[in-house]
Short mmCIF file of C-alpha atoms and ligand atoms in Angstrom, two decimals:
data_model
loop_
_atom_site.label_atom_id
_atom_site.label_comp_id
_atom_site.label_asym_id
_atom_site.label_seq_id
_atom_site.Cartn_x
_atom_site.Cartn_y
_atom_site.Cartn_z
CA MET A 211 50.26 -175.47 -47.89
CA SER A 212 48.09 -174.87 -44.87
CA ALA A 213 49.81 -174.17 -41.72
CA ASP A 214 49.04 -173.58 -37.94
CA VAL A 215 49.09 -169.29 -37.83
CA ARG A 216 50.43 -169.73 -34.12
CA SER A 217 53.81 -170.68 -36.24
CA PHE A 218 53.91 -167.22 -37.19
CA PHE A 219 52.99 -165.72 -33.62
CA GLY A 220 55.40 -162.36 -32.89
CA ARG A 221 56.98 -162.28 -36.51
CA PRO A 222 56.71 -158.48 -37.84
CA ILE A 223 53.87 -158.64 -40.67
CA ILE A 224 53.72 -156.53 -43.39
CA ILE A 225 50.28 -155.59 -44.24
CA GLY A 226 50.49 -154.74 -48.43
CA GLY A 227 52.24 -156.06 -51.50
CA GLY A 228 53.39 -153.07 -53.78
CA ILE A 229 56.64 -151.82 -54.08
CA ALA A 230 56.65 -150.41 -49.94
CA GLY A 231 55.82 -153.00 -48.83
CA LEU A 232 58.02 -156.31 -50.40
CA LEU A 233 61.23 -153.96 -50.38
CA THR A 234 60.66 -153.47 -46.08
CA ALA A 235 60.33 -157.70 -46.21
CA LEU A 236 63.41 -158.05 -48.24
CA HIS A 237 65.28 -155.49 -46.02
CA LEU A 238 64.26 -157.19 -42.91
CA ALA A 239 65.65 -160.51 -44.34
CA PRO A 240 66.96 -162.36 -42.27
CA GLU A 241 64.50 -161.92 -39.79
CA PRO A 242 61.44 -163.67 -40.40
CA VAL A 243 58.32 -161.55 -41.59
CA LEU A 244 54.74 -162.54 -42.58
CA VAL A 245 53.54 -160.36 -45.91
CA LEU A 246 49.31 -160.27 -46.04
CA SER A 247 48.21 -159.13 -49.55
CA ARG A 248 44.08 -159.08 -50.24
CA THR A 249 45.20 -160.00 -53.80
CA PRO A 250 47.99 -161.95 -55.80
CA LEU A 251 51.07 -160.32 -55.79
CA GLY A 252 51.32 -157.69 -58.30
CA SER A 253 47.33 -156.84 -58.88
CA GLU A 254 45.48 -153.85 -57.48
CA ALA A 255 48.70 -152.28 -56.46
CA SER A 256 49.76 -149.07 -57.88
CA SER A 257 53.44 -149.77 -57.98
CA ALA A 258 53.00 -152.30 -60.80
CA TRP A 259 51.21 -149.45 -63.02
CA ALA A 260 53.77 -146.80 -62.27
CA GLN A 261 54.92 -145.18 -65.50
CA GLY A 262 57.10 -142.46 -65.20
CA GLY A 263 59.35 -144.26 -63.10
CA LEU A 264 61.79 -142.80 -59.83
CA ALA A 265 63.14 -139.30 -59.57
CA ALA A 266 66.91 -139.41 -58.05
CA SER A 267 70.00 -136.68 -58.61
CA LEU A 268 72.32 -139.09 -60.79
CA GLY A 269 72.98 -136.77 -64.16
CA ASP A 270 76.52 -134.83 -64.18
CA ASP A 271 74.53 -131.25 -64.02
CA ASP A 272 72.41 -132.30 -61.02
CA ASN A 273 72.87 -132.53 -56.91
CA PRO A 274 70.35 -133.08 -54.21
CA MET A 275 69.81 -129.77 -53.22
CA LEU A 276 68.89 -129.27 -56.69
CA HIS A 277 66.60 -131.68 -56.44
CA LEU A 278 65.12 -130.65 -52.98
CA ALA A 279 64.68 -126.95 -54.42
CA ASP A 280 62.49 -128.78 -56.74
CA THR A 281 60.25 -130.79 -54.64
CA LEU A 282 60.13 -128.00 -52.01
CA ALA A 283 58.42 -125.28 -54.50
CA ALA A 284 56.35 -127.76 -56.01
CA GLY A 285 55.16 -128.62 -52.26
CA ALA A 286 53.61 -125.08 -52.13
CA GLY A 287 55.99 -124.15 -48.56
CA LEU A 288 54.31 -127.33 -46.59
CA CYS A 289 57.51 -129.81 -47.30
CA ASP A 290 59.19 -131.15 -44.09
CA ALA A 291 62.43 -129.94 -45.61
CA GLU A 292 64.73 -131.98 -43.20
CA ILE A 293 63.23 -135.41 -44.31
CA ALA A 294 62.94 -134.25 -47.38
CA THR A 295 66.54 -133.19 -47.23
CA ARG A 296 67.49 -136.65 -45.75
CA ILE A 297 65.49 -138.66 -48.43
CA LEU A 298 66.51 -137.18 -51.33
CA HIS A 299 70.30 -137.48 -50.34
CA ALA A 300 69.55 -141.23 -50.20
CA ALA A 301 67.57 -141.62 -53.64
CA PRO A 302 70.71 -142.30 -55.48
CA SER A 303 71.71 -145.31 -53.61
CA ALA A 304 68.16 -146.57 -52.80
CA ILE A 305 68.30 -146.91 -57.01
CA GLU A 306 71.59 -148.78 -56.69
CA ASN A 307 70.22 -151.30 -54.55
CA LEU A 308 66.93 -151.73 -57.11
CA SER A 309 69.33 -152.71 -59.43
CA THR A 310 71.22 -155.06 -57.46
CA LEU A 311 67.82 -156.89 -56.69
CA GLY A 312 67.66 -157.36 -60.42
CA VAL A 313 65.55 -154.35 -61.85
CA ARG A 314 66.43 -153.99 -65.19
CA PHE A 315 66.49 -150.03 -65.61
CA ASP A 316 66.60 -148.18 -68.96
CA ARG A 317 70.40 -147.35 -69.73
CA THR A 318 72.22 -145.73 -72.44
CA PRO A 319 74.61 -147.70 -75.19
CA GLU A 320 77.81 -146.59 -72.44
CA GLY A 321 75.90 -148.68 -69.81
CA ALA A 322 75.20 -145.41 -67.56
CA LEU A 323 71.43 -145.20 -66.76
CA ARG A 324 68.78 -143.00 -69.01
CA LEU A 325 67.50 -140.18 -67.70
CA GLY A 326 64.13 -138.55 -68.58
CA LEU A 327 62.35 -135.18 -67.62
CA GLU A 328 59.17 -134.52 -66.00
CA ALA A 329 57.48 -131.83 -65.03
CA ALA A 330 58.48 -128.91 -62.46
CA HIS A 331 62.33 -130.97 -62.41
CA GLY A 332 64.50 -128.62 -63.07
CA ARG A 333 67.05 -131.74 -64.83
CA ARG A 334 66.52 -134.80 -66.18
CA ARG A 335 66.41 -136.79 -63.50
CA ILE A 336 63.74 -139.74 -63.61
CA VAL A 337 64.68 -143.51 -64.02
CA HIS A 338 63.03 -145.64 -66.01
CA ALA A 339 62.49 -149.37 -66.66
CA ASP A 340 61.39 -151.09 -69.82
CA GLY A 341 60.21 -147.42 -70.89
CA ASP A 342 56.81 -146.44 -69.31
CA GLY A 343 56.35 -150.05 -67.57
CA SER A 344 59.31 -149.11 -64.70
CA GLY A 345 56.20 -150.08 -61.74
CA GLN A 346 55.86 -153.50 -63.64
CA GLU A 347 59.29 -154.42 -64.22
CA ILE A 348 60.02 -153.40 -60.56
CA MET A 349 57.80 -155.74 -58.94
CA ARG A 350 58.33 -158.36 -61.59
CA ALA A 351 62.15 -158.32 -59.65
CA LEU A 352 60.70 -157.51 -55.98
CA VAL A 353 58.20 -160.30 -56.47
CA GLU A 354 60.99 -162.79 -57.82
CA ALA A 355 62.97 -161.90 -54.71
CA VAL A 356 60.51 -162.23 -52.04
CA ARG A 357 59.30 -165.28 -53.48
CA SER A 358 63.08 -166.80 -53.26
CA ALA A 359 63.59 -164.78 -49.73
CA PRO A 360 63.65 -168.14 -46.92
CA SER A 361 62.85 -165.33 -44.20
CA ILE A 362 59.75 -164.04 -46.07
CA VAL A 363 56.36 -165.88 -45.97
CA MET A 364 53.87 -164.21 -48.42
CA VAL A 365 49.94 -164.62 -47.64
CA GLU A 366 47.56 -164.10 -50.57
CA GLY A 367 44.41 -163.48 -50.36
CA VAL A 368 44.02 -162.08 -47.10
CA GLU A 369 42.61 -158.86 -45.89
CA ALA A 370 43.86 -156.89 -42.84
CA ARG A 371 40.65 -155.93 -40.98
CA ARG A 372 41.35 -154.39 -37.39
CA LEU A 373 45.20 -153.38 -35.39
CA ALA A 374 44.75 -154.72 -32.16
CA VAL A 375 45.97 -152.39 -29.73
CA GLU A 376 46.21 -152.07 -25.86
CA ASP A 377 47.48 -149.13 -24.21
CA ASN A 378 48.79 -147.45 -27.43
CA LYS A 379 50.71 -150.48 -28.33
CA VAL A 380 50.08 -153.26 -30.89
CA THR A 381 49.33 -156.53 -29.76
CA GLY A 382 48.23 -158.56 -33.29
CA VAL A 383 46.44 -158.35 -36.27
CA TRP A 384 42.71 -159.44 -37.33
CA ALA A 385 42.53 -160.76 -40.88
CA SER A 386 39.94 -162.15 -42.89
CA CYS A 387 40.40 -164.65 -45.48
CA SER A 388 37.23 -166.99 -47.50
CA THR A 389 35.78 -168.51 -44.59
CA SER A 390 36.93 -167.51 -40.74
CA PRO A 391 38.82 -164.35 -39.45
CA VAL A 392 42.24 -165.26 -37.99
CA PHE A 393 44.07 -163.50 -35.03
CA LEU A 394 47.97 -162.55 -35.80
CA GLY A 395 49.64 -161.87 -32.55
CA THR A 396 52.66 -159.55 -33.00
CA GLY A 397 53.87 -156.39 -31.33
CA ARG A 398 55.11 -155.09 -34.56
CA VAL A 399 53.27 -154.23 -37.62
CA VAL A 400 54.17 -152.35 -40.70
CA LEU A 401 51.03 -150.68 -43.02
CA ALA A 402 51.86 -150.48 -46.64
CA THR A 403 48.43 -150.36 -47.75
CA GLY A 404 48.78 -147.75 -51.04
CA GLY A 405 46.45 -144.58 -51.80
CA ILE A 406 42.87 -143.74 -51.74
CA GLY A 407 42.00 -143.31 -55.37
CA GLY A 408 39.69 -146.27 -55.34
CA LEU A 409 37.05 -143.39 -53.40
CA PHE A 410 36.94 -141.35 -56.43
CA HIS A 411 34.92 -141.45 -59.70
CA ASP A 412 37.66 -140.54 -61.91
CA SER A 413 40.72 -141.89 -60.30
CA THR A 414 44.38 -143.36 -61.93
CA ASN A 415 44.34 -146.08 -58.88
CA PRO A 416 43.08 -149.07 -58.77
CA LEU A 417 39.42 -149.68 -57.42
CA GLY A 418 40.72 -151.63 -54.60
CA SER A 419 42.90 -148.57 -53.56
CA SER A 420 40.07 -146.96 -50.98
CA GLY A 421 42.47 -146.14 -47.72
CA GLN A 422 41.62 -149.01 -46.17
CA GLY A 423 45.97 -148.12 -44.32
CA LEU A 424 43.94 -145.39 -43.23
CA ALA A 425 41.18 -146.73 -41.54
CA LEU A 426 42.97 -149.46 -39.48
CA ALA A 427 45.66 -146.70 -38.54
CA ALA A 428 42.92 -144.02 -37.09
CA ARG A 429 40.73 -146.83 -35.30
CA ALA A 430 44.18 -147.96 -33.90
CA GLY A 431 44.04 -144.56 -32.67
CA ALA A 432 47.35 -143.20 -34.83
CA VAL A 433 47.83 -139.70 -35.59
CA LEU A 434 47.04 -138.92 -39.65
CA ALA A 435 48.51 -135.49 -41.31
CA ASP A 436 47.74 -133.63 -44.25
CA LEU A 437 44.22 -135.90 -45.31
CA GLU A 438 43.22 -132.88 -47.62
CA PHE A 439 45.88 -133.40 -49.61
CA ILE A 440 45.63 -134.99 -52.71
CA GLN A 441 47.04 -134.57 -55.98
CA PHE A 442 45.31 -135.08 -59.52
CA HIS A 443 47.00 -135.70 -62.35
CA PRO A 444 46.20 -133.45 -65.19
CA THR A 445 46.51 -135.93 -68.14
CA ALA A 446 44.05 -138.65 -67.51
CA LEU A 447 42.57 -140.36 -71.01
CA ASP A 448 38.89 -139.12 -71.27
CA GLY A 449 36.90 -141.93 -71.87
CA PRO A 450 34.52 -144.24 -69.97
CA ALA A 451 37.29 -146.89 -68.57
CA ARG A 452 37.65 -146.59 -64.86
CA PRO A 453 40.11 -146.66 -63.53
CA MET A 454 41.25 -144.12 -66.20
CA PRO A 455 44.42 -144.39 -67.85
CA LEU A 456 47.18 -142.05 -67.08
CA ILE A 457 49.40 -140.79 -69.85
CA SER A 458 52.45 -140.09 -67.95
CA GLU A 459 54.33 -136.67 -67.97
CA ALA A 460 56.90 -138.03 -69.15
CA VAL A 461 55.44 -137.38 -72.38
CA ARG A 462 54.73 -133.94 -72.11
CA GLY A 463 58.65 -133.90 -70.84
CA GLU A 464 59.61 -135.70 -74.46
CA GLY A 465 57.59 -132.58 -76.25
CA ALA A 466 53.63 -133.22 -76.64
CA THR A 467 51.43 -129.98 -76.41
CA ILE A 468 48.18 -129.49 -74.67
CA VAL A 469 45.75 -127.89 -77.12
CA ASP A 470 41.91 -127.63 -76.83
CA GLU A 471 39.20 -128.52 -80.11
CA THR A 472 40.63 -125.35 -81.68
CA GLY A 473 44.41 -126.46 -82.40
CA GLN A 474 45.77 -123.63 -79.55
CA ARG A 475 47.89 -124.30 -77.07
CA PHE A 476 46.47 -122.18 -73.83
CA LEU A 477 49.01 -122.92 -71.28
CA GLU A 478 51.94 -120.94 -72.42
CA TYR A 479 50.87 -117.98 -70.19
CA LEU A 480 52.11 -120.30 -67.21
CA GLN A 481 55.80 -120.31 -66.01
CA ASP A 482 57.02 -123.73 -67.90
CA ALA A 483 53.78 -123.95 -69.80
CA GLU A 484 53.06 -127.64 -70.30
CA LEU A 485 55.67 -128.89 -67.51
CA ALA A 486 55.06 -126.73 -64.46
CA PRO A 487 53.80 -128.31 -61.51
CA ARG A 488 51.19 -130.85 -61.82
CA ASP A 489 48.77 -128.91 -59.55
CA VAL A 490 49.25 -125.89 -61.96
CA VAL A 491 48.40 -127.23 -65.04
CA ALA A 492 45.62 -129.70 -63.31
CA ARG A 493 43.67 -126.26 -62.30
CA ALA A 494 44.05 -124.66 -65.38
CA ILE A 495 42.85 -128.03 -67.74
CA TRP A 496 39.38 -127.99 -65.42
CA THR A 497 39.50 -124.58 -65.79
CA HIS A 498 39.40 -124.66 -69.68
CA LEU A 499 37.09 -127.74 -69.47
CA SER A 500 34.52 -125.59 -67.10
CA ASN A 501 34.57 -123.25 -69.31
CA GLY A 502 32.97 -125.74 -72.20
CA HIS A 503 36.13 -126.48 -74.17
CA ARG A 504 37.75 -129.80 -74.72
CA VAL A 505 41.14 -130.66 -73.85
CA PHE A 506 43.77 -132.91 -76.17
CA LEU A 507 47.12 -134.08 -75.31
CA ASP A 508 49.05 -133.79 -78.60
CA GLY A 509 51.89 -136.05 -79.18
CA ARG A 510 52.07 -136.07 -83.18
CA GLU A 511 54.66 -134.16 -83.79
CA LYS A 512 56.49 -135.22 -80.75
CA PRO A 513 57.08 -137.71 -79.60
CA GLY A 514 55.67 -138.33 -82.88
CA PRO A 515 56.74 -141.54 -84.67
CA THR A 516 58.67 -142.78 -81.54
CA PHE A 517 55.77 -142.80 -79.37
CA ALA A 518 54.83 -146.21 -79.27
CA ARG A 519 58.33 -147.46 -79.03
CA GLN A 520 58.69 -145.09 -75.97
CA PHE A 521 55.97 -145.52 -74.55
CA PRO A 522 54.17 -148.94 -75.03
CA THR A 523 51.88 -149.43 -72.26
CA ILE A 524 50.41 -145.62 -72.96
CA ALA A 525 49.97 -146.30 -76.94
CA SER A 526 48.68 -149.57 -76.05
CA ALA A 527 45.72 -148.04 -73.54
CA CYS A 528 45.12 -145.01 -76.35
CA ARG A 529 44.75 -147.69 -79.20
CA GLY A 530 42.46 -149.87 -76.91
CA ALA A 531 40.19 -146.40 -77.11
CA GLY A 532 40.71 -146.16 -80.81
CA ILE A 533 43.06 -143.48 -80.88
CA ASP A 534 46.83 -144.00 -82.11
CA PRO A 535 48.74 -141.28 -80.41
CA ALA A 536 51.07 -140.91 -83.15
CA GLN A 537 48.37 -139.25 -85.60
CA ASP A 538 45.33 -138.87 -83.29
CA LEU A 539 45.04 -135.50 -80.42
CA ILE A 540 44.10 -137.65 -77.07
CA PRO A 541 41.48 -136.35 -75.36
CA ILE A 542 41.91 -135.68 -71.61
CA ARG A 543 40.99 -134.61 -68.40
CA PRO A 544 42.62 -134.22 -64.52
CA ALA A 545 41.82 -137.23 -62.18
CA GLN A 546 42.77 -138.13 -58.80
CA HIS A 547 46.22 -139.53 -58.59
CA TYR A 548 47.97 -139.55 -55.25
CA HIS A 549 47.34 -139.16 -51.84
CA MET A 550 50.26 -136.98 -49.84
CA GLY A 551 48.80 -136.85 -46.69
CA GLY A 552 48.60 -140.53 -44.60
CA VAL A 553 49.42 -141.82 -41.41
CA ALA A 554 52.06 -139.41 -39.59
CA VAL A 555 55.24 -141.06 -39.48
CA ASP A 556 58.88 -139.89 -37.49
CA ARG A 557 62.11 -140.29 -39.56
CA ASP A 558 61.83 -144.27 -38.91
CA GLY A 559 58.15 -144.78 -40.53
CA ARG A 560 56.73 -144.86 -36.65
CA THR A 561 53.53 -143.74 -35.98
CA SER A 562 52.29 -142.72 -32.89
CA VAL A 563 51.06 -145.89 -31.93
CA ALA A 564 53.73 -148.33 -30.53
CA GLY A 565 54.92 -151.32 -32.60
CA LEU A 566 53.34 -149.42 -35.62
CA TRP A 567 55.03 -148.19 -38.67
CA ALA A 568 54.11 -147.23 -42.23
CA CYS A 569 55.64 -146.68 -45.31
CA GLY A 570 55.01 -145.85 -48.94
CA GLU A 571 51.61 -143.82 -50.16
CA VAL A 572 49.67 -144.60 -47.15
CA ALA A 573 52.55 -143.01 -45.03
CA SER A 574 52.72 -139.15 -44.32
CA THR A 575 56.44 -138.34 -44.23
CA GLY A 576 56.65 -134.69 -45.02
CA LEU A 577 58.54 -135.07 -48.32
CA HIS A 578 55.60 -133.67 -50.32
CA GLY A 579 54.00 -130.75 -48.50
CA ALA A 580 50.83 -129.95 -50.21
CA ASN A 581 51.91 -131.26 -54.12
CA ARG A 582 54.05 -134.38 -55.16
CA LEU A 583 56.69 -133.52 -57.83
CA ALA A 584 56.68 -136.21 -59.91
CA SER A 585 58.09 -139.59 -59.40
CA ASN A 586 59.10 -138.44 -56.08
CA SER A 587 56.53 -141.13 -54.22
CA LEU A 588 58.14 -144.52 -55.76
CA THR A 589 61.86 -142.82 -54.53
CA GLU A 590 60.35 -141.74 -50.93
CA ALA A 591 58.95 -145.80 -50.74
CA ILE A 592 62.04 -147.19 -51.57
CA VAL A 593 64.16 -145.34 -49.76
CA CYS A 594 61.64 -145.37 -46.37
CA ALA A 595 61.56 -149.38 -46.78
CA HIS A 596 65.15 -149.69 -45.94
CA TRP A 597 64.94 -147.53 -42.31
CA VAL A 598 61.53 -148.75 -41.60
CA ALA A 599 63.01 -152.30 -41.78
CA GLU A 600 66.05 -151.10 -40.02
CA SER A 601 63.76 -149.58 -37.09
CA VAL A 602 61.60 -152.81 -37.35
CA ALA A 603 64.73 -154.81 -36.66
CA GLY A 604 66.27 -153.03 -34.06
CA SER A 605 62.58 -152.85 -31.89
CA PRO A 606 61.75 -154.82 -29.14
CA LEU A 607 59.07 -157.86 -30.06
CA GLY A 608 56.43 -156.51 -27.54
CA VAL A 609 54.55 -159.31 -28.16
CA ARG A 610 52.02 -160.87 -25.63
CA THR A 611 52.87 -164.69 -25.02
CA ARG A 612 48.99 -165.35 -24.03
CA LEU A 613 45.96 -164.61 -26.21
CA THR A 614 42.98 -163.01 -24.33
CA ALA A 615 39.75 -164.95 -24.42
CA ARG A 616 38.65 -163.28 -27.17
CA GLU A 617 41.02 -164.46 -29.30
CA ILE A 618 41.26 -168.31 -28.12
CA ARG A 619 37.19 -168.12 -29.11
CA ARG A 620 37.85 -167.28 -32.47
CA PRO A 621 39.41 -170.36 -35.11
CA ILE A 622 43.04 -170.33 -34.51
CA HIS A 623 43.41 -172.81 -37.76
CA SER A 624 43.59 -170.80 -40.65
CA PRO A 625 42.27 -172.50 -43.88
CA CYS A 626 43.88 -169.44 -45.92
CA ALA A 627 46.08 -171.06 -48.16
CA LEU A 628 49.13 -169.77 -46.35
CA SER A 629 52.05 -170.13 -48.75
CA SER A 630 55.59 -170.73 -47.24
CA HIS A 631 59.08 -170.98 -49.07
CA ALA A 632 60.75 -171.20 -45.39
CA ALA A 633 60.68 -174.00 -42.85
CA LEU A 634 57.99 -171.89 -40.06
CA ALA A 635 60.04 -172.79 -36.81
C1 FAD B 1117 48.73 -145.24 -62.83
C2 FAD B 1117 49.98 -144.88 -61.80
C3 FAD B 1117 50.86 -143.97 -62.01
C4 FAD B 1117 52.23 -144.05 -61.53
N1 FAD B 1117 53.00 -143.64 -62.09
C5 FAD B 1117 53.90 -143.30 -60.88
C6 FAD B 1117 55.40 -142.68 -60.95
O1 FAD B 1117 55.83 -143.18 -62.28
N2 FAD B 1117 56.59 -142.64 -60.40
C7 FAD B 1117 55.93 -142.43 -58.98
O2 FAD B 1117 57.23 -142.23 -58.03
N3 FAD B 1117 55.21 -142.99 -58.52
C8 FAD B 1117 54.03 -143.37 -59.51
N4 FAD B 1117 52.64 -143.35 -59.16
C9 FAD B 1117 52.37 -143.14 -57.69
C10 FAD B 1117 53.38 -144.70 -56.87
O3 FAD B 1117 52.92 -145.99 -57.87
C11 FAD B 1117 52.62 -145.30 -56.14
O4 FAD B 1117 52.70 -143.97 -54.94
C12 FAD B 1117 53.25 -146.25 -54.74
O5 FAD B 1117 53.62 -147.17 -56.01
C13 FAD B 1117 52.30 -147.04 -53.50
O6 FAD B 1117 53.17 -148.02 -53.86
P1 FAD B 1117 52.60 -148.78 -51.84
O7 FAD B 1117 53.56 -149.90 -51.74
O8 FAD B 1117 52.64 -147.79 -50.95
O9 FAD B 1117 51.34 -149.00 -52.69
P2 FAD B 1117 50.46 -150.33 -53.33
O10 FAD B 1117 51.85 -150.02 -54.43
O11 FAD B 1117 49.26 -149.46 -53.85
O12 FAD B 1117 50.17 -151.28 -52.66
C14 FAD B 1117 49.16 -151.61 -52.02
C15 FAD B 1117 49.10 -153.03 -51.21
O13 FAD B 1117 47.92 -153.11 -50.20
C16 FAD B 1117 47.41 -154.30 -50.24
N5 FAD B 1117 46.17 -153.67 -48.96
C17 FAD B 1117 45.57 -153.16 -49.12
N6 FAD B 1117 44.95 -153.10 -48.20
C18 FAD B 1117 45.22 -153.83 -47.52
C19 FAD B 1117 44.53 -154.75 -46.58
N7 FAD B 1117 43.36 -154.38 -46.03
N8 FAD B 1117 45.08 -155.94 -46.50
C20 FAD B 1117 45.77 -156.70 -46.62
N9 FAD B 1117 46.30 -156.34 -47.94
C21 FAD B 1117 46.05 -154.40 -48.28
C22 FAD B 1117 46.95 -153.90 -52.04
O14 FAD B 1117 46.18 -155.17 -52.36
C23 FAD B 1117 48.48 -153.82 -52.23
O15 FAD B 1117 49.17 -155.11 -52.55
C24 FAD B 1117 51.89 -144.29 -59.85
C25 FAD B 1117 50.16 -144.11 -59.96
C26 FAD B 1117 49.37 -144.97 -60.85
C27 FAD B 1117 47.96 -145.20 -59.81
#
């Protein structure tokens, strides 16, 4: 349907249709909310590509303080220990909430969550869904929930171009659709625009992850933090494909090793060898490549014959490059993978601009420090989405009731197809 954008005046607007944006919208229910996504839901979102899963201390041998210790160690002394403690304590119940929303996590025959191991985690604590298709399965469930939520209006194919701000307060969003710009007046905006990998030649991120949320926030005067903290994943499939297919750490968690063209393992001198933190493994591989070697992941023995069953997405990417991962070595090299820095937020996800929140990869909460521990980012997104929604719901509307002359001069009827599952009253 086509709708008059004035119908939405004053509603909170969430920019981004990945896990952070969709879950924030669902937590805000029954408050009416508008979600803008530049592309059709599920496309161009890192969320749909996540392989490893979500980290949470769910095992009998585990607890949030052990998870915290691993997180702080990976973060190289630069995590905010207070926020990390809060997020990691909330992780198990946030995963439970995803189950309630319909996410089908992998379970043991007894029905318990199946827990995987990833680099720099001292315990098995990675929850998967559909093997290495975790992000896809979570997005499936969230998209279904969003499409049937009467409080959520989902607008696909519309890009947020600028935030309107007066006296350090958000007053609306300028958005572009196919034919003309529209102004959406609101005093409450959540940025959930994801990462920056599209800016790099070698990246595992969707090409459209180009840091637009950072630009929107910076132009609105928001404080950004730790922009230089960029994580490179050690094991992207080395070939011509861009973005580069990711080969999850979980494959090394199941016993795959890293070797060079001579067949020798060369990471054994590192503490935890192949399962050392990402930055350590990535640097060691890069040094080896720079010294003229080629580097491979060897999964022929472990996971071996069960490779394709355990990691169907990765096996399919390998087959696309003419490689059978149960029989052949997989050529690898490091690639940009995750942005730890972002829009600085407080414990409720509030930025330094009134009425502006940030959630997911675009935000800098302080959880990751200088280096994200594997699978802590989806955990951060699902935990913080809840807190951001509570904070948005508890904030005054703060929206102007009258448009400025400049806003009025702009077309106010949107030609975009604004699909609504609700009465717009
Ligand atoms: C290959 C891969 C594997 C990964 N595996 C894992 C894993 O196993 N575990 C883990 O914890 N993390 C993993 N990550 C990281 C994790 O997936 C991301 O950090 C997380 O999904 C980010 O979610 P998000 O909702 O913040 O952003 P995204 O999912 O990237 O969504 C951003 C959304 O914002 C929209 N958007 C952007 N700009 C605009 C704009 N101006 N206007 C309107 N819409 C806009 C985009 O179209 C998109 O819908 C992986 C990442 C990749 C790339």
